[in-house]
CSV table of C-alpha atoms and ligand atoms in Angstrom, one decimal:
chain,number,residue,atom,x,y,z
A,13,MET,CA,61.3,129.8,113.2
A,14,SER,CA,62.4,127.7,116.1
A,15,LEU,CA,60.2,126.5,119.0
A,16,SER,CA,63.2,125.7,121.1
A,17,SER,CA,62.7,126.9,124.8
A,18,GLN,CA,59.4,128.5,124.0
A,19,SER,CA,57.1,126.1,126.1
A,20,ASN,CA,53.9,128.0,126.0
A,21,VAL,CA,54.0,129.5,122.5
A,22,ALA,CA,50.7,130.5,121.2
A,23,VAL,CA,49.9,131.3,117.6
A,24,GLY,CA,47.2,134.2,117.6
A,25,ASP,CA,45.0,133.2,120.6
A,26,GLN,CA,45.6,129.5,120.1
A,27,PRO,CA,47.9,127.3,122.2
A,28,VAL,CA,50.5,125.4,120.2
A,29,LEU,CA,50.8,121.6,120.2
A,30,ALA,CA,54.3,121.0,119.0
A,31,VAL,CA,55.1,117.6,117.6
A,32,ALA,CA,58.3,115.6,117.4
A,33,MET,CA,58.1,112.8,115.0
A,34,VAL,CA,60.6,109.8,115.3
A,35,GLY,CA,61.0,108.2,111.9
A,36,HIS,CA,60.3,109.7,108.6
A,37,ALA,CA,59.5,107.2,105.9
A,38,PHE,CA,56.1,105.8,105.0
A,39,MET,CA,54.3,106.7,108.1
A,40,GLY,CA,56.4,109.7,108.6
A,41,ARG,CA,55.0,111.0,105.3
A,42,ALA,CA,51.3,110.1,106.3
A,43,HIS,CA,51.6,111.7,109.7
A,44,GLY,CA,53.5,114.7,108.6
A,45,ASN,CA,50.9,115.5,106.0
A,46,ALA,CA,48.2,115.1,108.8
A,47,TYR,CA,50.0,117.7,111.1
A,48,ARG,CA,50.1,120.1,108.3
A,49,GLN,CA,46.5,119.6,107.2
A,50,ALA,CA,44.6,119.3,110.5
A,51,ASN,CA,44.2,123.1,111.2
A,52,ARG,CA,43.7,123.9,107.6
A,53,PHE,CA,40.5,122.1,107.2
A,54,PHE,CA,39.1,121.8,110.9
A,55,ASP,CA,38.5,124.5,113.4
A,56,LEU,CA,40.6,123.2,116.3
A,57,PRO,CA,41.3,124.7,119.8
A,58,MET,CA,45.0,124.3,119.4
A,59,ARG,CA,47.6,124.9,116.5
A,60,VAL,CA,49.5,121.8,115.5
A,61,VAL,CA,53.0,122.6,114.7
A,62,PRO,CA,55.1,120.0,113.1
A,63,ALA,CA,58.3,120.9,114.9
A,64,VAL,CA,61.0,118.2,114.8
A,65,VAL,CA,61.9,115.2,112.7
A,66,VAL,CA,64.0,112.8,114.7
A,67,GLY,CA,66.1,110.4,112.7
A,68,ARG,CA,69.2,108.3,112.9
A,69,ASP,CA,71.0,110.1,110.2
A,70,GLN,CA,71.2,114.0,110.2
A,71,VAL,CA,71.4,114.6,106.6
A,72,ARG,CA,68.5,112.3,105.9
A,73,ALA,CA,66.3,113.7,108.8
A,74,GLU,CA,67.0,117.2,107.5
A,75,ALA,CA,65.9,116.4,104.0
A,76,ALA,CA,62.7,114.8,105.5
A,77,ALA,CA,61.9,117.7,107.8
A,78,HIS,CA,62.3,120.1,104.8
A,79,LYS,CA,60.0,118.0,102.5
A,80,LEU,CA,57.4,117.1,105.2
A,81,GLY,CA,57.1,120.7,106.5
A,82,PHE,CA,58.9,120.3,110.0
A,83,LEU,CA,60.9,123.2,111.4
A,84,ARG,CA,64.0,121.3,112.1
A,85,ALA,CA,65.7,117.8,112.3
A,86,THR,CA,67.9,116.1,114.8
A,87,THR,CA,69.3,112.7,115.8
A,88,ASP,CA,69.2,113.6,119.5
A,89,LEU,CA,65.9,112.2,120.9
A,90,ALA,CA,67.1,112.8,124.4
A,91,ALA,CA,67.4,116.5,123.8
A,92,VAL,CA,64.0,116.5,122.3
A,93,LEU,CA,62.5,114.8,125.2
A,94,ALA,CA,64.2,117.3,127.5
A,95,ASP,CA,62.8,120.3,125.5
A,96,PRO,CA,59.7,121.7,127.2
A,97,ALA,CA,58.7,123.2,123.9
A,98,ILE,CA,57.8,119.8,122.6
A,99,HIS,CA,54.5,118.4,123.6
A,100,VAL,CA,53.9,115.3,121.6
A,101,ILE,CA,56.2,112.5,120.6
A,102,ASP,CA,55.0,110.6,117.5
A,103,VAL,CA,56.5,107.2,117.2
A,104,ALA,CA,56.7,106.4,113.5
A,105,THR,CA,59.4,103.8,113.5
A,106,PRO,CA,59.5,99.9,113.2
A,107,ASN,CA,57.7,97.9,115.7
A,108,ASP,CA,60.9,96.9,117.8
A,109,SER,CA,61.4,100.5,118.9
A,110,HIS,CA,58.0,101.5,119.8
A,111,HIS,CA,58.3,100.4,123.5
A,112,ALA,CA,61.6,102.1,124.1
A,113,ILE,CA,60.8,105.4,122.4
A,114,ALA,CA,57.3,105.6,124.0
A,115,MET,CA,58.5,104.7,127.4
A,116,ALA,CA,61.2,107.4,127.2
A,117,ALA,CA,58.7,110.0,126.0
A,118,LEU,CA,56.2,109.1,128.7
A,119,ALA,CA,58.8,109.3,131.4
A,120,ALA,CA,59.5,112.7,130.1
A,121,LYS,CA,55.8,113.5,130.4
A,122,LYS,CA,55.1,113.9,126.8
A,123,HIS,CA,51.9,113.0,125.0
A,124,VAL,CA,52.5,110.0,122.7
A,125,LEU,CA,51.0,109.1,119.4
A,126,CYS,CA,52.4,105.6,118.7
A,127,GLU,CA,52.2,103.5,115.5
A,128,LYS,CA,50.6,100.0,115.5
A,129,PRO,CA,51.2,97.3,116.6
A,130,LEU,CA,51.7,99.2,119.9
A,131,ALA,CA,54.6,96.8,121.1
A,132,MET,CA,56.4,93.5,120.4
A,133,THR,CA,54.7,91.6,123.2
A,134,LEU,CA,51.6,92.0,125.7
A,135,ALA,CA,54.0,92.5,128.6
A,136,GLN,CA,55.6,95.6,126.8
A,137,ALA,CA,52.1,97.0,125.8
A,138,LYS,CA,51.0,96.6,129.5
A,139,GLU,CA,54.1,98.6,130.6
A,140,MET,CA,53.3,101.4,128.1
A,141,GLN,CA,49.7,101.5,129.3
A,142,ALA,CA,50.6,101.8,132.9
A,143,LEU,CA,53.3,104.4,132.5
A,144,ALA,CA,50.8,106.6,130.3
A,145,LYS,CA,48.2,106.3,133.1
A,146,LYS,CA,50.8,107.1,135.8
A,147,GLN,CA,52.2,110.0,134.1
A,148,LYS,CA,48.7,111.5,133.4
A,149,VAL,CA,49.6,112.3,129.7
A,150,ARG,CA,47.4,111.5,126.6
A,151,VAL,CA,48.3,108.8,124.2
A,152,GLY,CA,46.9,107.5,121.0
A,153,LEU,CA,47.6,104.5,118.7
A,154,TRP,CA,47.6,105.0,114.9
A,155,HIS,CA,44.8,102.7,113.9
A,156,ASN,CA,43.8,105.3,111.3
A,157,TYR,CA,41.1,103.2,109.6
A,158,ARG,CA,38.7,103.8,112.3
A,159,ARG,CA,38.5,107.5,111.0
A,160,ALA,CA,37.6,106.8,107.4
A,161,PRO,CA,34.2,108.6,107.2
A,162,ALA,CA,32.4,105.3,106.0
A,163,VAL,CA,34.0,103.5,109.0
A,164,ALA,CA,32.9,106.1,111.4
A,165,LEU,CA,29.3,106.0,109.9
A,166,ALA,CA,29.4,102.1,110.2
A,167,ALA,CA,30.3,102.5,113.9
A,168,LYS,CA,27.3,104.9,114.3
A,169,MET,CA,24.9,102.6,112.5
A,170,ILE,CA,25.9,99.6,114.6
A,171,ALA,CA,25.8,101.6,117.9
A,172,ARG,CA,22.1,102.9,117.1
A,173,GLY,CA,21.0,99.2,116.4
A,174,ASP,CA,20.7,99.3,112.6
A,175,LEU,CA,22.2,95.8,112.4
A,176,GLY,CA,20.4,94.5,115.6
A,177,ASP,CA,22.7,92.2,117.6
A,178,VAL,CA,26.0,91.5,115.9
A,179,ARG,CA,26.5,87.8,115.3
A,180,GLN,CA,29.4,87.5,112.8
A,181,VAL,CA,32.5,89.3,111.7
A,182,ARG,CA,34.4,88.3,108.6
A,183,ALA,CA,37.5,90.3,108.0
A,184,VAL,CA,40.4,90.1,105.5
A,185,TYR,CA,43.4,92.2,104.9
A,186,LEU,CA,45.0,91.1,101.7
A,187,GLN,CA,48.2,92.4,100.1
A,188,ASP,CA,50.5,90.8,97.5
A,189,TRP,CA,54.0,92.3,97.7
A,190,LEU,CA,55.6,89.3,99.1
A,191,SER,CA,54.2,86.9,96.5
A,192,ASP,CA,57.6,87.4,94.7
A,193,ALA,CA,60.3,85.4,96.3
A,194,SER,CA,62.9,87.9,94.9
A,195,VAL,CA,61.6,90.8,97.1
A,196,PRO,CA,64.3,91.5,99.6
A,197,ALA,CA,64.1,90.8,103.3
A,198,SER,CA,63.4,93.8,105.5
A,199,TRP,CA,62.5,94.7,109.1
A,200,ARG,CA,59.0,93.5,108.1
A,201,THR,CA,60.3,89.9,107.5
A,202,ASN,CA,62.4,89.6,110.5
A,203,LYS,CA,60.8,88.5,113.9
A,204,LYS,CA,63.2,90.5,115.9
A,205,THR,CA,62.3,93.7,114.4
A,206,CYS,CA,58.5,93.2,113.8
A,207,GLY,CA,57.4,90.5,116.2
A,208,SER,CA,55.2,88.9,113.5
A,209,GLY,CA,54.4,89.2,109.8
A,210,ALA,CA,51.1,89.9,108.2
A,211,HIS,CA,49.5,89.0,111.6
A,212,GLY,CA,50.8,91.9,113.7
A,213,ASP,CA,50.9,94.2,110.7
A,214,LEU,CA,47.5,93.6,109.1
A,215,ASN,CA,45.4,91.6,111.6
A,216,ALA,CA,46.2,94.3,114.1
A,217,HIS,CA,44.1,96.7,112.0
A,218,LEU,CA,41.3,94.1,111.7
A,219,ILE,CA,41.2,93.4,115.5
A,220,ASP,CA,41.1,97.1,116.2
A,221,LEU,CA,38.4,97.7,113.5
A,222,THR,CA,36.3,94.8,115.0
A,223,ARG,CA,36.4,96.4,118.5
A,224,ALA,CA,35.8,99.9,117.3
A,225,LEU,CA,32.8,99.0,115.2
A,226,THR,CA,31.1,96.4,117.3
A,227,GLY,CA,32.3,96.9,120.8
A,228,LEU,CA,32.7,93.1,121.1
A,229,GLU,CA,35.7,91.8,123.1
A,230,PHE,CA,37.5,88.7,121.9
A,231,ASP,CA,37.3,85.8,124.2
A,232,ALA,CA,39.3,82.9,122.4
A,233,VAL,CA,41.2,82.5,119.2
A,234,CYS,CA,42.5,79.6,117.0
A,235,GLY,CA,45.0,80.4,114.4
A,236,MET,CA,47.2,79.1,111.6
A,237,GLN,CA,50.1,80.5,109.7
A,238,GLN,CA,52.4,79.9,106.8
A,239,THR,CA,55.7,81.2,105.5
A,240,PHE,CA,55.9,80.4,101.9
A,241,THR,CA,59.3,82.0,101.2
A,242,LYS,CA,61.7,81.1,104.0
A,243,VAL,CA,64.7,82.7,102.5
A,244,ARG,CA,65.0,86.1,100.7
A,245,PRO,CA,67.7,88.3,99.3
A,246,ASP,CA,69.1,90.6,102.0
A,247,GLY,CA,69.7,93.4,99.6
A,248,ALA,CA,73.4,93.2,100.0
A,249,GLY,CA,74.2,90.2,97.9
A,250,GLY,CA,73.5,87.6,100.5
A,251,THR,CA,70.3,86.0,101.9
A,252,ALA,CA,68.3,86.3,105.0
A,253,LYS,CA,66.0,83.9,106.8
A,254,VAL,CA,62.4,84.8,107.0
A,255,ASP,CA,61.0,83.8,110.3
A,256,VAL,CA,57.5,85.5,110.3
A,257,ASP,CA,54.2,84.5,108.6
A,258,ASP,CA,53.5,85.5,105.0
A,259,ALA,CA,49.8,84.6,105.8
A,260,PHE,CA,47.8,84.2,109.1
A,261,CYS,CA,44.2,83.2,109.5
A,262,PHE,CA,42.5,82.8,112.7
A,263,LEU,CA,39.0,81.9,114.1
A,264,ALA,CA,37.6,84.0,117.0
A,265,LYS,CA,34.9,83.6,119.6
A,266,PHE,CA,33.6,86.9,121.3
A,267,LYS,CA,32.3,87.2,124.7
A,268,GLY,CA,28.5,87.1,124.4
A,269,GLY,CA,28.4,84.4,121.6
A,270,ALA,CA,29.4,86.2,118.4
A,271,ILE,CA,32.0,84.6,116.2
A,272,GLY,CA,34.5,85.9,113.6
A,273,THR,CA,37.0,84.9,111.0
A,274,TYR,CA,40.2,86.8,110.2
A,275,GLU,CA,42.8,86.5,107.3
A,276,ALA,CA,45.9,88.5,106.8
A,277,THR,CA,48.2,87.9,103.9
A,278,ARG,CA,51.0,89.5,101.9
A,279,THR,CA,50.8,86.7,99.2
A,280,ALA,CA,47.4,87.1,97.6
A,281,PRO,CA,48.3,88.2,94.0
A,282,GLY,CA,46.2,91.2,92.7
A,283,ARG,CA,45.3,92.3,96.2
A,284,LYS,CA,47.2,95.4,97.0
A,285,ASN,CA,45.6,96.9,100.1
A,286,HIS,CA,42.4,94.9,100.3
A,287,ASN,CA,41.3,95.8,104.0
A,288,CYS,CA,37.7,94.5,104.1
A,289,ILE,CA,35.4,93.9,107.0
A,290,GLU,CA,31.7,92.5,106.8
A,291,ILE,CA,29.6,92.5,109.9
A,292,SER,CA,26.3,90.6,110.2
A,293,GLY,CA,23.7,91.2,112.8
A,294,THR,CA,20.1,89.9,113.5
A,295,ALA,CA,18.6,92.8,111.4
A,296,GLY,CA,21.1,93.6,108.8
A,297,SER,CA,24.7,93.6,107.5
A,298,LEU,CA,27.4,96.0,106.3
A,299,ARG,CA,30.6,95.7,104.5
A,300,TRP,CA,33.5,98.2,104.2
A,301,ASN,CA,36.5,97.8,101.9
A,302,LEU,CA,39.5,100.3,102.0
A,303,GLU,CA,39.9,100.1,98.3
A,304,ARG,CA,36.5,101.7,98.0
A,305,MET,CA,36.9,103.5,101.2
A,306,ASN,CA,34.1,106.2,100.8
A,307,GLU,CA,31.5,103.6,100.2
A,308,LEU,CA,29.5,101.5,102.7
A,309,GLU,CA,27.4,98.5,101.7
A,310,VAL,CA,24.4,98.1,103.8
A,311,PHE,CA,21.6,95.5,103.9
A,312,SER,CA,18.6,95.8,106.2
A,313,PHE,CA,15.7,93.5,106.7
A,314,ALA,CA,13.8,96.6,107.6
A,315,ASP,CA,13.6,97.6,104.0
A,316,ALA,CA,10.6,96.7,101.9
A,317,LYS,CA,10.6,93.0,101.2
A,318,ASP,CA,10.5,93.4,97.4
A,319,GLY,CA,13.3,96.1,97.6
A,320,GLN,CA,15.8,94.3,99.8
A,321,GLY,CA,19.4,94.0,98.8
A,322,PHE,CA,22.7,95.4,99.6
A,323,ARG,CA,22.8,99.2,98.8
A,324,THR,CA,25.8,101.3,98.5
A,325,VAL,CA,25.9,104.4,100.6
A,326,MET,CA,28.5,107.1,99.4
A,327,CYS,CA,29.7,108.4,102.7
A,328,MET,CA,31.0,111.8,101.6
A,329,ASP,CA,27.9,114.1,102.1
A,330,GLY,CA,27.8,116.8,104.8
A,331,VAL,CA,25.9,114.6,107.0
A,332,HIS,CA,28.6,112.0,107.2
A,333,PRO,CA,31.5,112.0,109.8
A,334,TYR,CA,34.3,114.4,108.9
A,335,ALA,CA,32.9,115.0,105.4
A,336,ALA,CA,31.6,118.6,105.9
A,337,ASN,CA,35.1,119.9,106.7
A,338,TRP,CA,36.4,118.8,103.3
A,339,TRP,CA,34.5,119.5,100.2
A,340,PRO,CA,30.9,119.8,98.8
A,341,ASP,CA,28.8,116.6,98.8
A,342,GLY,CA,30.2,113.6,97.0
A,343,HIS,CA,33.7,115.0,96.6
A,344,ILE,CA,35.7,112.1,97.9
A,345,VAL,CA,38.6,111.8,100.3
A,346,GLY,CA,41.5,109.3,100.5
A,347,TYR,CA,43.9,107.2,102.6
A,348,GLU,CA,45.8,110.2,104.0
A,349,HIS,CA,42.6,111.8,105.2
A,350,THR,CA,42.1,109.1,108.0
A,351,PHE,CA,45.3,110.3,109.6
A,352,VAL,CA,44.3,113.9,109.3
A,353,HIS,CA,41.0,112.9,111.3
A,354,HIS,CA,43.2,111.0,113.8
A,355,VAL,CA,45.1,114.3,114.6
A,356,VAL,CA,41.9,116.3,114.7
A,357,ASP,CA,40.2,114.0,117.2
A,358,PHE,CA,43.3,113.8,119.2
A,359,VAL,CA,43.8,117.5,119.6
A,360,ARG,CA,40.2,118.0,120.4
A,361,ALA,CA,40.3,115.3,123.1
A,362,LEU,CA,43.5,116.7,124.5
A,363,HIS,CA,42.0,120.1,124.8
A,364,SER,CA,38.7,119.1,126.2
A,365,GLY,CA,39.9,116.3,128.5
A,366,GLU,CA,37.3,113.8,126.7
A,367,PRO,CA,38.8,110.3,126.1
A,368,PHE,CA,40.6,109.5,122.9
A,369,ALA,CA,40.5,106.0,121.2
A,370,PRO,CA,42.3,104.0,120.3
A,371,ASP,CA,44.7,104.7,123.3
A,372,PHE,CA,47.1,102.3,125.0
A,373,THR,CA,44.3,100.3,126.7
A,374,ASP,CA,43.1,99.5,123.2
A,375,GLY,CA,46.6,98.7,122.2
A,376,VAL,CA,46.8,96.2,125.0
A,377,ALA,CA,43.4,94.7,124.0
A,378,VAL,CA,44.8,94.2,120.2
A,379,GLN,CA,48.1,93.0,121.6
A,380,ALA,CA,46.3,90.3,123.7
A,381,VAL,CA,44.5,88.9,120.6
A,382,ILE,CA,47.7,89.1,118.5
A,383,GLU,CA,49.7,87.2,121.2
A,384,ALA,CA,46.9,84.7,122.0
A,385,ALA,CA,46.6,83.8,118.2
A,386,LEU,CA,50.4,83.3,118.1
A,387,GLN,CA,50.2,81.0,121.0
A,388,SER,CA,47.3,79.1,119.5
A,389,VAL,CA,49.5,78.3,116.4
A,390,LYS,CA,52.2,77.0,118.6
A,391,SER,CA,49.9,74.8,120.6
A,392,ALA,CA,47.6,74.1,117.6
A,393,SER,CA,44.6,74.7,119.8
A,394,TRP,CA,42.1,77.4,121.0
A,395,VAL,CA,43.7,80.0,123.3
A,396,LYS,CA,41.8,82.3,125.7
A,397,VAL,CA,42.5,86.0,125.2
A,398,MET,CA,43.9,87.2,128.5
A,399,ARG,CA,44.9,90.7,129.4
B,423,NAD,N1,48.8,102.8,110.5
B,423,NAD,C1,49.1,102.2,109.3
B,423,NAD,O1,48.1,102.1,108.4
B,423,NAD,C2,50.4,101.8,109.0
B,423,NAD,C3,51.0,101.7,107.8
B,423,NAD,C4,52.3,101.3,107.6
B,423,NAD,C5,53.0,101.1,108.7
B,423,NAD,N2,52.5,101.3,109.9
B,423,NAD,C6,53.3,101.1,111.1
B,423,NAD,O2,54.2,102.2,111.2
B,423,NAD,C7,55.5,101.9,111.7
B,423,NAD,C8,56.6,102.3,110.8
B,423,NAD,O3,56.3,101.8,109.4
B,423,NAD,P1,56.8,102.4,108.1
B,423,NAD,O4,56.0,101.7,107.0
B,423,NAD,O5,56.8,104.0,108.2
B,423,NAD,O6,58.2,101.9,108.0
B,423,NAD,P2,59.5,102.4,107.2
B,423,NAD,O7,60.4,101.5,107.1
B,423,NAD,O8,58.9,103.1,106.0
B,423,NAD,O9,60.1,103.8,108.1
B,423,NAD,C9,60.6,103.6,109.2
B,423,NAD,C10,61.4,104.8,109.7
B,423,NAD,O10,61.9,104.7,111.0
B,423,NAD,C11,63.3,104.9,111.0
B,423,NAD,N3,63.9,104.2,112.1
B,423,NAD,C12,64.1,102.9,112.1
B,423,NAD,N4,64.5,102.5,113.3
B,423,NAD,C13,64.6,103.7,114.1
B,423,NAD,C14,65.1,104.0,115.4
B,423,NAD,N5,65.5,103.0,116.2
B,423,NAD,N6,65.0,105.3,115.8
B,423,NAD,C15,64.7,106.3,115.0
B,423,NAD,N7,64.2,106.0,113.7
B,423,NAD,C16,64.2,104.8,113.2
B,423,NAD,C17,63.8,104.7,109.6
B,423,NAD,O11,64.9,105.3,109.2
B,423,NAD,C18,62.5,105.2,108.9
B,423,NAD,O12,62.5,106.6,108.7
B,423,NAD,C19,55.5,100.5,112.0
B,423,NAD,O13,55.2,100.1,113.2
B,423,NAD,C20,54.3,99.9,111.0
B,423,NAD,O14,53.6,98.7,111.6
B,423,NAD,C21,51.3,101.6,110.2
């Protein structure tokens, strides 16, 4: 089946939303799976069609399309952008290409789902935000952790006041894959291709989670960073300089008086994907950790004094966000489901005209914090977050 030149194809009585995905490795697999699963588990007003994989090598792109369930593959992005049968461009490539691909897609009036961090610089992010607004298309940024059921529940609890006023955020995103100095350099260790190391990669998620959960806006930040391994094998018998951080910590002041601490590292042995955020308010606290992603630890001063303590809520009962669409109570979900939920909410928002978050305005907000923290390392001082 080909969608080429069928711009308003419908399956049954459902309009089709045809997706072209640029990049087909780690995130390509996660996104591809989400496009395939969304209609199977959720009743959606549109049918998502994984239509085209766009790669740089035809043979590899075809193999990926076959494996990931897309209809076809190409290396010709321009032709895809000119095809009225394609509605969404998914940017699942390294950071240095987000701006160019997204800007071209927006110019072609396609909806865009872009991987994080949105761009290499705040200036680029603002251009993307402005063009998306001008073209009146819908955009999303793949901060998928917002859509873990436990995180969505945490956001609901904070919004209804369960924690009282939020005072402190402590967030860490810890990995260990660069602990070993013999791990080769890659686009993730080169400033030209990634912008920054653990900071833009992992702190970006923590910054987004903070904003999504608390509604707090960053006011000023003060950071420090370290590159423990400054030269790595280049994978071709030589060596490559590492010019981004292995570890990056920063302090944050929020508008309104709350404070936060952030740590992202790729050199914490034993920590594989420890994305953990704890939020303390005047009336209670909560803590979420990706490695136990269906659980939410909650403490409330409202509990009977002699029964107080952190309790663990298993967030996969039918009453919890997204849960009823999967399995019976307590039958847990995983990492990949966060991407499915992202697609589900994007399709619903697209169809209804309701807002979708995170969008490129959120991307600009995250990028502003990333950039201010990088500047604060350079100046060894607190830097105001400006956007
Ligand atoms: N949301 C998340 O949790 C999450 C997790 C991992 C990565 N990411 C982000 O996703 C993006 C991709 O990361 P990844 O881990 O999938 O990387 P990857 O190296 O596994 O895959 C990158 C893909 O992009 C292709 N590619 C590279 N440059 C290209 C170009 N100019 N045009 C077309 N294709 C190109 C590569 O061939 C490959 O298929 C990054 O921005 C990264 O920060 C997000």
